[in-house]
mmCIF file of C-alpha atoms and ligand atoms in Angstrom:
data_model
loop_
_atom_site.group_PDB
_atom_site.id
_atom_site.type_symbol
_atom_site.label_atom_id
_atom_site.label_comp_id
_atom_site.label_asym_id
_atom_site.label_seq_id
_atom_site.Cartn_x
_atom_site.Cartn_y
_atom_site.Cartn_z
ATOM 1 C CA MET W 1 5.923 -32.550 6.028
ATOM 2 C CA ASP W 2 2.046 -31.066 4.768
ATOM 3 C CA LYS W 3 3.093 -27.795 5.194
ATOM 4 C CA THR W 4 -1.134 -25.500 3.891
ATOM 5 C CA PRO W 5 -1.888 -24.213 7.014
ATOM 6 C CA THR W 6 -4.860 -24.929 8.335
ATOM 7 C CA ARG W 7 -6.901 -22.200 8.458
ATOM 8 C CA ARG W 8 -6.557 -18.883 6.132
ATOM 9 C CA GLY W 9 -5.374 -15.930 8.075
ATOM 10 C CA VAL W 10 -7.790 -12.684 8.729
ATOM 11 C CA LEU W 11 -7.582 -9.428 7.791
ATOM 12 C CA PHE W 12 -7.993 -6.522 10.734
ATOM 13 C CA VAL W 13 -7.871 -3.275 9.032
ATOM 14 C CA VAL W 14 -6.611 -0.590 11.653
ATOM 15 C CA SER W 15 -7.772 3.593 10.844
ATOM 16 C CA ALA W 16 -6.856 6.460 13.508
ATOM 17 C CA PRO W 17 -6.205 9.737 12.968
ATOM 18 C CA SER W 18 -2.774 10.879 12.473
ATOM 19 C CA GLY W 19 -1.020 11.161 16.044
ATOM 20 C CA ALA W 20 -3.121 7.940 17.608
ATOM 21 C CA GLY W 21 -0.421 6.046 17.774
ATOM 22 C CA LYS W 22 -1.716 3.490 14.990
ATOM 23 C CA THR W 23 1.733 2.436 14.056
ATOM 24 C CA SER W 24 3.273 1.679 17.420
ATOM 25 C CA LEU W 25 0.568 0.046 18.363
ATOM 26 C CA CYS W 26 0.754 -2.375 15.234
ATOM 27 C CA GLN W 27 4.859 -3.102 14.871
ATOM 28 C CA ARG W 28 4.243 -4.233 19.425
ATOM 29 C CA LEU W 29 1.310 -6.229 18.591
ATOM 30 C CA VAL W 30 3.851 -8.264 15.148
ATOM 31 C CA ALA W 31 7.061 -8.887 17.466
ATOM 32 C CA GLU W 32 4.256 -9.871 20.332
ATOM 33 C CA LEU W 33 1.939 -11.774 19.011
ATOM 34 C CA ASP W 34 2.855 -14.809 16.048
ATOM 35 C CA ASP W 35 1.439 -14.570 12.869
ATOM 36 C CA VAL W 36 0.439 -10.768 12.157
ATOM 37 C CA VAL W 37 2.236 -9.385 9.715
ATOM 38 C CA GLN W 38 1.890 -5.462 9.076
ATOM 39 C CA SER W 39 0.882 -5.456 5.193
ATOM 40 C CA VAL W 40 3.646 -2.788 3.742
ATOM 41 C CA SER W 41 1.353 -0.042 1.992
ATOM 42 C CA TYR W 42 2.778 2.010 -1.973
ATOM 43 C CA THR W 43 2.664 6.147 -0.776
ATOM 44 C CA THR W 44 3.999 8.456 -3.542
ATOM 45 C CA ARG W 45 5.245 10.640 -0.310
ATOM 46 C CA PRO W 46 8.109 11.097 0.229
ATOM 47 C CA PRO W 47 10.559 9.167 3.052
ATOM 48 C CA ARG W 48 10.604 10.775 6.250
ATOM 49 C CA PRO W 49 13.884 10.382 8.230
ATOM 50 C CA GLY W 50 15.015 7.022 9.519
ATOM 51 C CA GLU W 51 12.086 5.499 7.336
ATOM 52 C CA ARG W 52 12.998 3.064 4.479
ATOM 53 C CA HIS W 53 11.055 1.595 1.062
ATOM 54 C CA GLY W 54 10.117 -2.071 1.814
ATOM 55 C CA ARG W 55 10.082 -0.898 5.523
ATOM 56 C CA GLU W 56 7.736 0.978 6.610
ATOM 57 C CA TYR W 57 6.465 1.976 3.015
ATOM 58 C CA TYR W 58 7.754 1.116 -1.013
ATOM 59 C CA PHE W 59 7.718 4.990 -1.725
ATOM 60 C CA VAL W 60 7.303 5.685 -5.026
ATOM 61 C CA SER W 61 6.906 8.235 -7.466
ATOM 62 C CA ARG W 62 3.709 8.844 -9.124
ATOM 63 C CA GLU W 63 4.006 7.437 -13.125
ATOM 64 C CA VAL W 64 4.468 4.564 -10.601
ATOM 65 C CA PHE W 65 1.809 4.940 -8.657
ATOM 66 C CA ARG W 66 -1.024 5.466 -11.507
ATOM 67 C CA GLN W 67 0.687 1.861 -13.369
ATOM 68 C CA HIS W 68 -0.623 0.347 -9.907
ATOM 69 C CA VAL W 69 -3.620 1.871 -10.474
ATOM 70 C CA ALA W 70 -3.948 0.736 -13.827
ATOM 71 C CA ALA W 71 -2.598 -3.585 -13.282
ATOM 72 C CA GLY W 72 -5.272 -3.273 -10.264
ATOM 73 C CA ASP W 73 -2.583 -4.739 -8.557
ATOM 74 C CA PHE W 74 -4.013 -2.270 -5.343
ATOM 75 C CA LEU W 75 -7.020 -3.700 -2.821
ATOM 76 C CA GLU W 76 -7.894 -0.183 -2.378
ATOM 77 C CA TRP W 77 -6.154 3.532 -2.477
ATOM 78 C CA ALA W 78 -7.562 7.038 -1.667
ATOM 79 C CA GLU W 79 -5.390 10.136 -1.074
ATOM 80 C CA VAL W 80 -4.019 11.482 1.882
ATOM 81 C CA HIS W 81 -3.156 14.371 2.928
ATOM 82 C CA GLY W 82 -2.586 15.382 -0.586
ATOM 83 C CA GLU W 83 -0.223 12.228 -0.603
ATOM 84 C CA TRP W 84 -1.350 9.054 -2.597
ATOM 85 C CA TYR W 85 -1.387 5.575 -0.649
ATOM 86 C CA GLY W 86 -2.286 2.043 -1.634
ATOM 87 C CA THR W 87 -2.416 -1.229 0.246
ATOM 88 C CA SER W 88 -0.479 -3.830 -2.540
ATOM 89 C CA ARG W 89 -3.473 -7.215 -3.277
ATOM 90 C CA GLN W 90 -0.458 -8.931 -3.948
ATOM 91 C CA GLN W 91 0.972 -9.155 -0.423
ATOM 92 C CA VAL W 92 -3.067 -9.076 1.485
ATOM 93 C CA GLU W 93 -3.441 -12.145 -0.156
ATOM 94 C CA ALA W 94 0.282 -14.324 -0.199
ATOM 95 C CA ALA W 95 0.036 -13.010 3.146
ATOM 96 C CA THR W 96 -3.645 -14.362 4.016
ATOM 97 C CA HIS W 97 -2.673 -17.554 2.048
ATOM 98 C CA ALA W 98 -0.420 -19.141 4.196
ATOM 99 C CA GLY W 99 -2.071 -18.489 7.400
ATOM 100 C CA LYS W 100 -1.250 -15.372 8.210
ATOM 101 C CA ASP W 101 -3.760 -12.078 10.033
ATOM 102 C CA VAL W 102 -2.715 -8.727 8.218
ATOM 103 C CA LEU W 103 -3.036 -5.595 9.766
ATOM 104 C CA LEU W 104 -3.561 -3.059 7.630
ATOM 105 C CA ALA W 105 -3.090 0.691 8.726
ATOM 106 C CA ILE W 106 -4.829 2.622 6.122
ATOM 107 C CA ASP W 107 -7.088 5.316 6.693
ATOM 108 C CA VAL W 108 -10.942 5.574 7.056
ATOM 109 C CA GLN W 109 -11.338 6.036 2.922
ATOM 110 C CA GLY W 110 -9.492 3.153 2.277
ATOM 111 C CA ALA W 111 -11.337 0.998 5.134
ATOM 112 C CA ALA W 112 -15.444 2.395 3.637
ATOM 113 C CA GLN W 113 -14.349 1.454 0.260
ATOM 114 C CA LEU W 114 -13.201 -3.007 1.895
ATOM 115 C CA ARG W 115 -16.814 -2.457 3.866
ATOM 116 C CA ALA W 116 -18.105 -1.268 0.786
ATOM 117 C CA ALA W 117 -16.373 -3.890 -1.645
ATOM 118 C CA GLY W 118 -17.891 -6.349 1.002
ATOM 119 C CA LEU W 119 -14.120 -7.480 1.951
ATOM 120 C CA ASP W 120 -14.906 -9.857 5.877
ATOM 121 C CA ALA W 121 -12.262 -7.999 7.118
ATOM 122 C CA VAL W 122 -12.586 -6.781 11.210
ATOM 123 C CA PHE W 123 -12.456 -2.642 11.200
ATOM 124 C CA VAL W 124 -10.617 -1.278 14.537
ATOM 125 C CA PHE W 125 -11.023 2.266 15.310
ATOM 126 C CA VAL W 126 -7.471 3.365 17.203
ATOM 127 C CA LEU W 127 -8.677 6.782 19.219
ATOM 128 C CA PRO W 128 -6.439 9.088 21.360
ATOM 129 C CA PRO W 129 -7.124 9.598 24.976
ATOM 130 C CA SER W 130 -8.109 13.691 23.964
ATOM 131 C CA TRP W 131 -7.292 15.970 21.918
ATOM 132 C CA GLU W 132 -4.909 18.131 23.090
ATOM 133 C CA VAL W 133 -2.871 14.096 23.770
ATOM 134 C CA LEU W 134 -3.213 14.437 19.977
ATOM 135 C CA ARG W 135 -1.748 17.359 19.074
ATOM 136 C CA ALA W 136 0.605 17.740 21.376
ATOM 137 C CA ARG W 137 2.015 14.118 19.680
ATOM 138 C CA LEU W 138 1.617 15.527 16.244
ATOM 139 C CA GLN W 139 3.134 18.603 17.296
ATOM 140 C CA GLN W 140 6.268 16.911 19.068
ATOM 141 C CA ARG W 141 6.704 14.208 15.956
ATOM 142 C CA GLY W 142 8.693 17.657 14.692
ATOM 143 C CA SER W 143 8.439 15.980 10.858
ATOM 144 C CA GLU W 144 6.214 18.751 9.878
ATOM 145 C CA SER W 145 5.923 21.713 9.592
ATOM 146 C CA PRO W 146 2.492 24.059 11.583
ATOM 147 C CA ALA W 147 1.165 24.356 8.873
ATOM 148 C CA ALA W 148 1.036 20.190 7.894
ATOM 149 C CA VAL W 149 0.431 19.406 11.359
ATOM 150 C CA ALA W 150 -3.074 21.663 11.204
ATOM 151 C CA ARG W 151 -4.068 20.373 8.174
ATOM 152 C CA ARG W 152 -3.221 17.266 10.224
ATOM 153 C CA LEU W 153 -6.039 17.895 13.066
ATOM 154 C CA ALA W 154 -8.064 18.902 10.440
ATOM 155 C CA VAL W 155 -8.511 15.996 8.550
ATOM 156 C CA ALA W 156 -8.152 14.229 12.039
ATOM 157 C CA ARG W 157 -11.978 15.695 13.059
ATOM 158 C CA GLN W 158 -13.274 14.626 10.116
ATOM 159 C CA GLU W 159 -11.814 11.170 10.592
ATOM 160 C CA LEU W 160 -12.937 10.849 14.039
ATOM 161 C CA ALA W 161 -16.708 11.055 12.897
ATOM 162 C CA HIS W 162 -16.377 7.514 10.561
ATOM 163 C CA TYR W 163 -15.609 5.685 14.575
ATOM 164 C CA THR W 164 -18.895 3.963 14.629
ATOM 165 C CA GLU W 165 -18.467 2.639 11.672
ATOM 166 C CA TYR W 166 -16.043 0.337 13.310
ATOM 167 C CA ASP W 167 -16.319 -2.865 14.696
ATOM 168 C CA TYR W 168 -14.089 -2.394 17.678
ATOM 169 C CA VAL W 169 -12.403 0.636 18.948
ATOM 170 C CA VAL W 170 -9.093 0.980 21.127
ATOM 171 C CA VAL W 171 -8.561 4.059 23.332
ATOM 172 C CA ASN W 172 -4.691 4.515 23.022
ATOM 173 C CA ASP W 173 -3.324 5.811 26.445
ATOM 174 C CA GLU W 174 -0.765 3.794 27.373
ATOM 175 C CA LEU W 175 0.275 1.774 24.349
ATOM 176 C CA ALA W 176 0.607 -0.924 26.848
ATOM 177 C CA LYS W 177 -2.940 -1.847 27.205
ATOM 178 C CA ALA W 178 -4.198 -0.459 24.473
ATOM 179 C CA VAL W 179 -1.524 -3.283 22.633
ATOM 180 C CA ALA W 180 -3.026 -5.671 25.474
ATOM 181 C CA VAL W 181 -7.122 -4.711 24.005
ATOM 182 C CA LEU W 182 -5.558 -4.922 20.397
ATOM 183 C CA ARG W 183 -4.754 -7.895 20.921
ATOM 184 C CA ALA W 184 -7.167 -9.823 22.844
ATOM 185 C CA ILE W 185 -9.515 -8.644 19.814
ATOM 186 C CA VAL W 186 -7.195 -10.705 17.282
ATOM 187 C CA VAL W 187 -7.138 -13.764 19.348
ATOM 188 C CA ALA W 188 -11.142 -13.563 19.511
ATOM 189 C CA GLU W 189 -11.358 -12.878 16.110
ATOM 190 C CA ARG W 190 -9.406 -15.840 14.938
ATOM 191 C CA HIS W 191 -11.003 -18.488 17.729
ATOM 192 C CA ARG W 192 -14.686 -17.060 15.665
ATOM 193 C CA VAL W 193 -16.899 -20.129 14.352
ATOM 194 C CA ARG W 194 -17.335 -19.464 10.918
ATOM 195 C CA ARG W 195 -12.974 -19.193 10.807
ATOM 196 C CA VAL W 196 -12.126 -22.320 12.576
ATOM 197 C CA GLY W 197 -10.585 -25.080 10.644
ATOM 198 C CA CYS W 198 -13.921 -27.346 9.680
ATOM 199 C CA ALA W 199 -11.538 -29.378 8.816
ATOM 200 C CA LEU W 200 -11.208 -29.821 12.657
ATOM 201 C CA VAL W 201 -15.179 -29.986 13.277
ATOM 202 C CA SER W 202 -15.379 -33.187 10.713
ATOM 203 C CA GLY W 203 -12.524 -34.786 12.078
ATOM 204 C CA LEU W 204 -13.631 -34.684 15.161
ATOM 205 C CA LEU W 205 -17.826 -36.279 13.815
ATOM 206 C CA GLN W 206 -16.072 -38.733 12.516
ATOM 207 C CA ALA W 207 -14.273 -40.271 15.396
ATOM 208 C CA ALA W 208 -17.437 -39.622 17.552
ATOM 209 C CA THR W 209 -18.719 -42.552 15.928
ATOM 210 C CA PRO W 210 -21.309 -44.108 19.046
ATOM 211 C CA ALA W 211 -18.323 -47.411 18.979
ATOM 212 C CA THR W 212 -16.307 -45.167 20.445
ATOM 213 C CA GLU W 213 -18.872 -43.341 23.091
ATOM 214 C CA ASP W 214 -18.900 -47.349 24.630
ATOM 215 C CA GLY W 215 -17.391 -46.895 27.527
HETATM 216 P P1 5GP P 1 1.917 9.131 7.439
HETATM 217 O O1 5GP P 1 2.162 9.526 5.687
HETATM 218 O O2 5GP P 1 1.604 9.488 8.653
HETATM 219 O O3 5GP P 1 2.515 7.577 7.252
HETATM 220 O O4 5GP P 1 -0.137 8.210 7.138
HETATM 221 C C1 5GP P 1 -0.718 8.923 6.732
HETATM 222 C C2 5GP P 1 -1.730 8.452 6.870
HETATM 223 O O5 5GP P 1 -1.928 7.665 5.354
HETATM 224 C C3 5GP P 1 -2.437 7.823 7.727
HETATM 225 O O6 5GP P 1 -3.483 7.943 8.071
HETATM 226 C C4 5GP P 1 -2.157 5.685 7.099
HETATM 227 O O7 5GP P 1 -2.880 4.782 7.995
HETATM 228 C C5 5GP P 1 -3.146 6.117 5.768
HETATM 229 N N1 5GP P 1 -2.387 4.791 4.746
HETATM 230 C C6 5GP P 1 -1.330 3.952 5.453
HETATM 231 N N2 5GP P 1 -1.562 3.451 4.153
HETATM 232 C C7 5GP P 1 -2.442 3.308 3.405
HETATM 233 C C8 5GP P 1 -2.924 2.832 2.480
HETATM 234 O O8 5GP P 1 -2.093 1.496 1.778
HETATM 235 N N3 5GP P 1 -4.959 3.151 1.903
HETATM 236 C C9 5GP P 1 -5.066 3.661 2.736
HETATM 237 N N4 5GP P 1 -6.206 3.738 1.892
HETATM 238 N N5 5GP P 1 -4.355 5.564 3.478
HETATM 239 C C10 5GP P 1 -2.862 4.883 4.168
#
C-alpha cells in the first residue's frame, strides 16, 4: 500500500501569556483531532513536579542547549523568564512530511522569528478572558513563587501587545469552547486551496474529459 501522505502538515504557532491555558488547549486538541501533534521543545528550565523528559519538554543543560544552537538544530529559540527554549527543526520536519499538523506552543519572540523567516505557518494568539483570571490562574498553579508570578505577569503585559501580529485570536474563557474554536481554525486552514493536494485536482480534471460529459 502506498503510505505517502496526500498532504504536507501545517504548522500552527500558538502563543499566549503564561497562564492563559495554552497547554491544556493544545493537549485537548491533540487528543480530539486526528493528525495533529504537538512539538516537544527543548528547555534549560528544571522540570516541574509531574513533568517528564521527552513528554512536556526535553530538559537539557545550558551546555547541551548551546550545542544544539551551534548545530542549527532549532527552528527558533528564545530566552523566556530567564530560561532558554527551542523548537527542534528535525521534529517539525519529520511530522509535517508525514502529513501531521504540528502545534508549536511558543512565546511571542519565537513566533516573531518564524514570521520573519517567512515560514508558512498559521499564527494563533490565546487570550485569557480577563487580567484577574490570568493572575488567579498563575497564583493557583502553586509551582511558582510570588516573585516568579509577578515576573510572569510583567512579561504577559508585554506579550499581550503583540496579538495583532497573529492571524487568529482564541479567548480561553471556557476550555471546551476554546478547543472548539482552535479546532475550527485547524480544520479550515487544512482546506485552503493552496494546501489541498493538486494531485487530487489534476485527477479530477483528467477524469472530466469531454467524453465523460456526454450523458
Ligand atoms: P513554561 O516554562 O511555562 O512551560 O513556558 C514558558 C514560556 O516558554 C511559554 O510562553 C511557552 O510557550 C514558551 N516556550 C515553550 N517552548 C518554547 C520554544 O520552543 N520556543 C519558544 N520561543 N518559546 C517556548
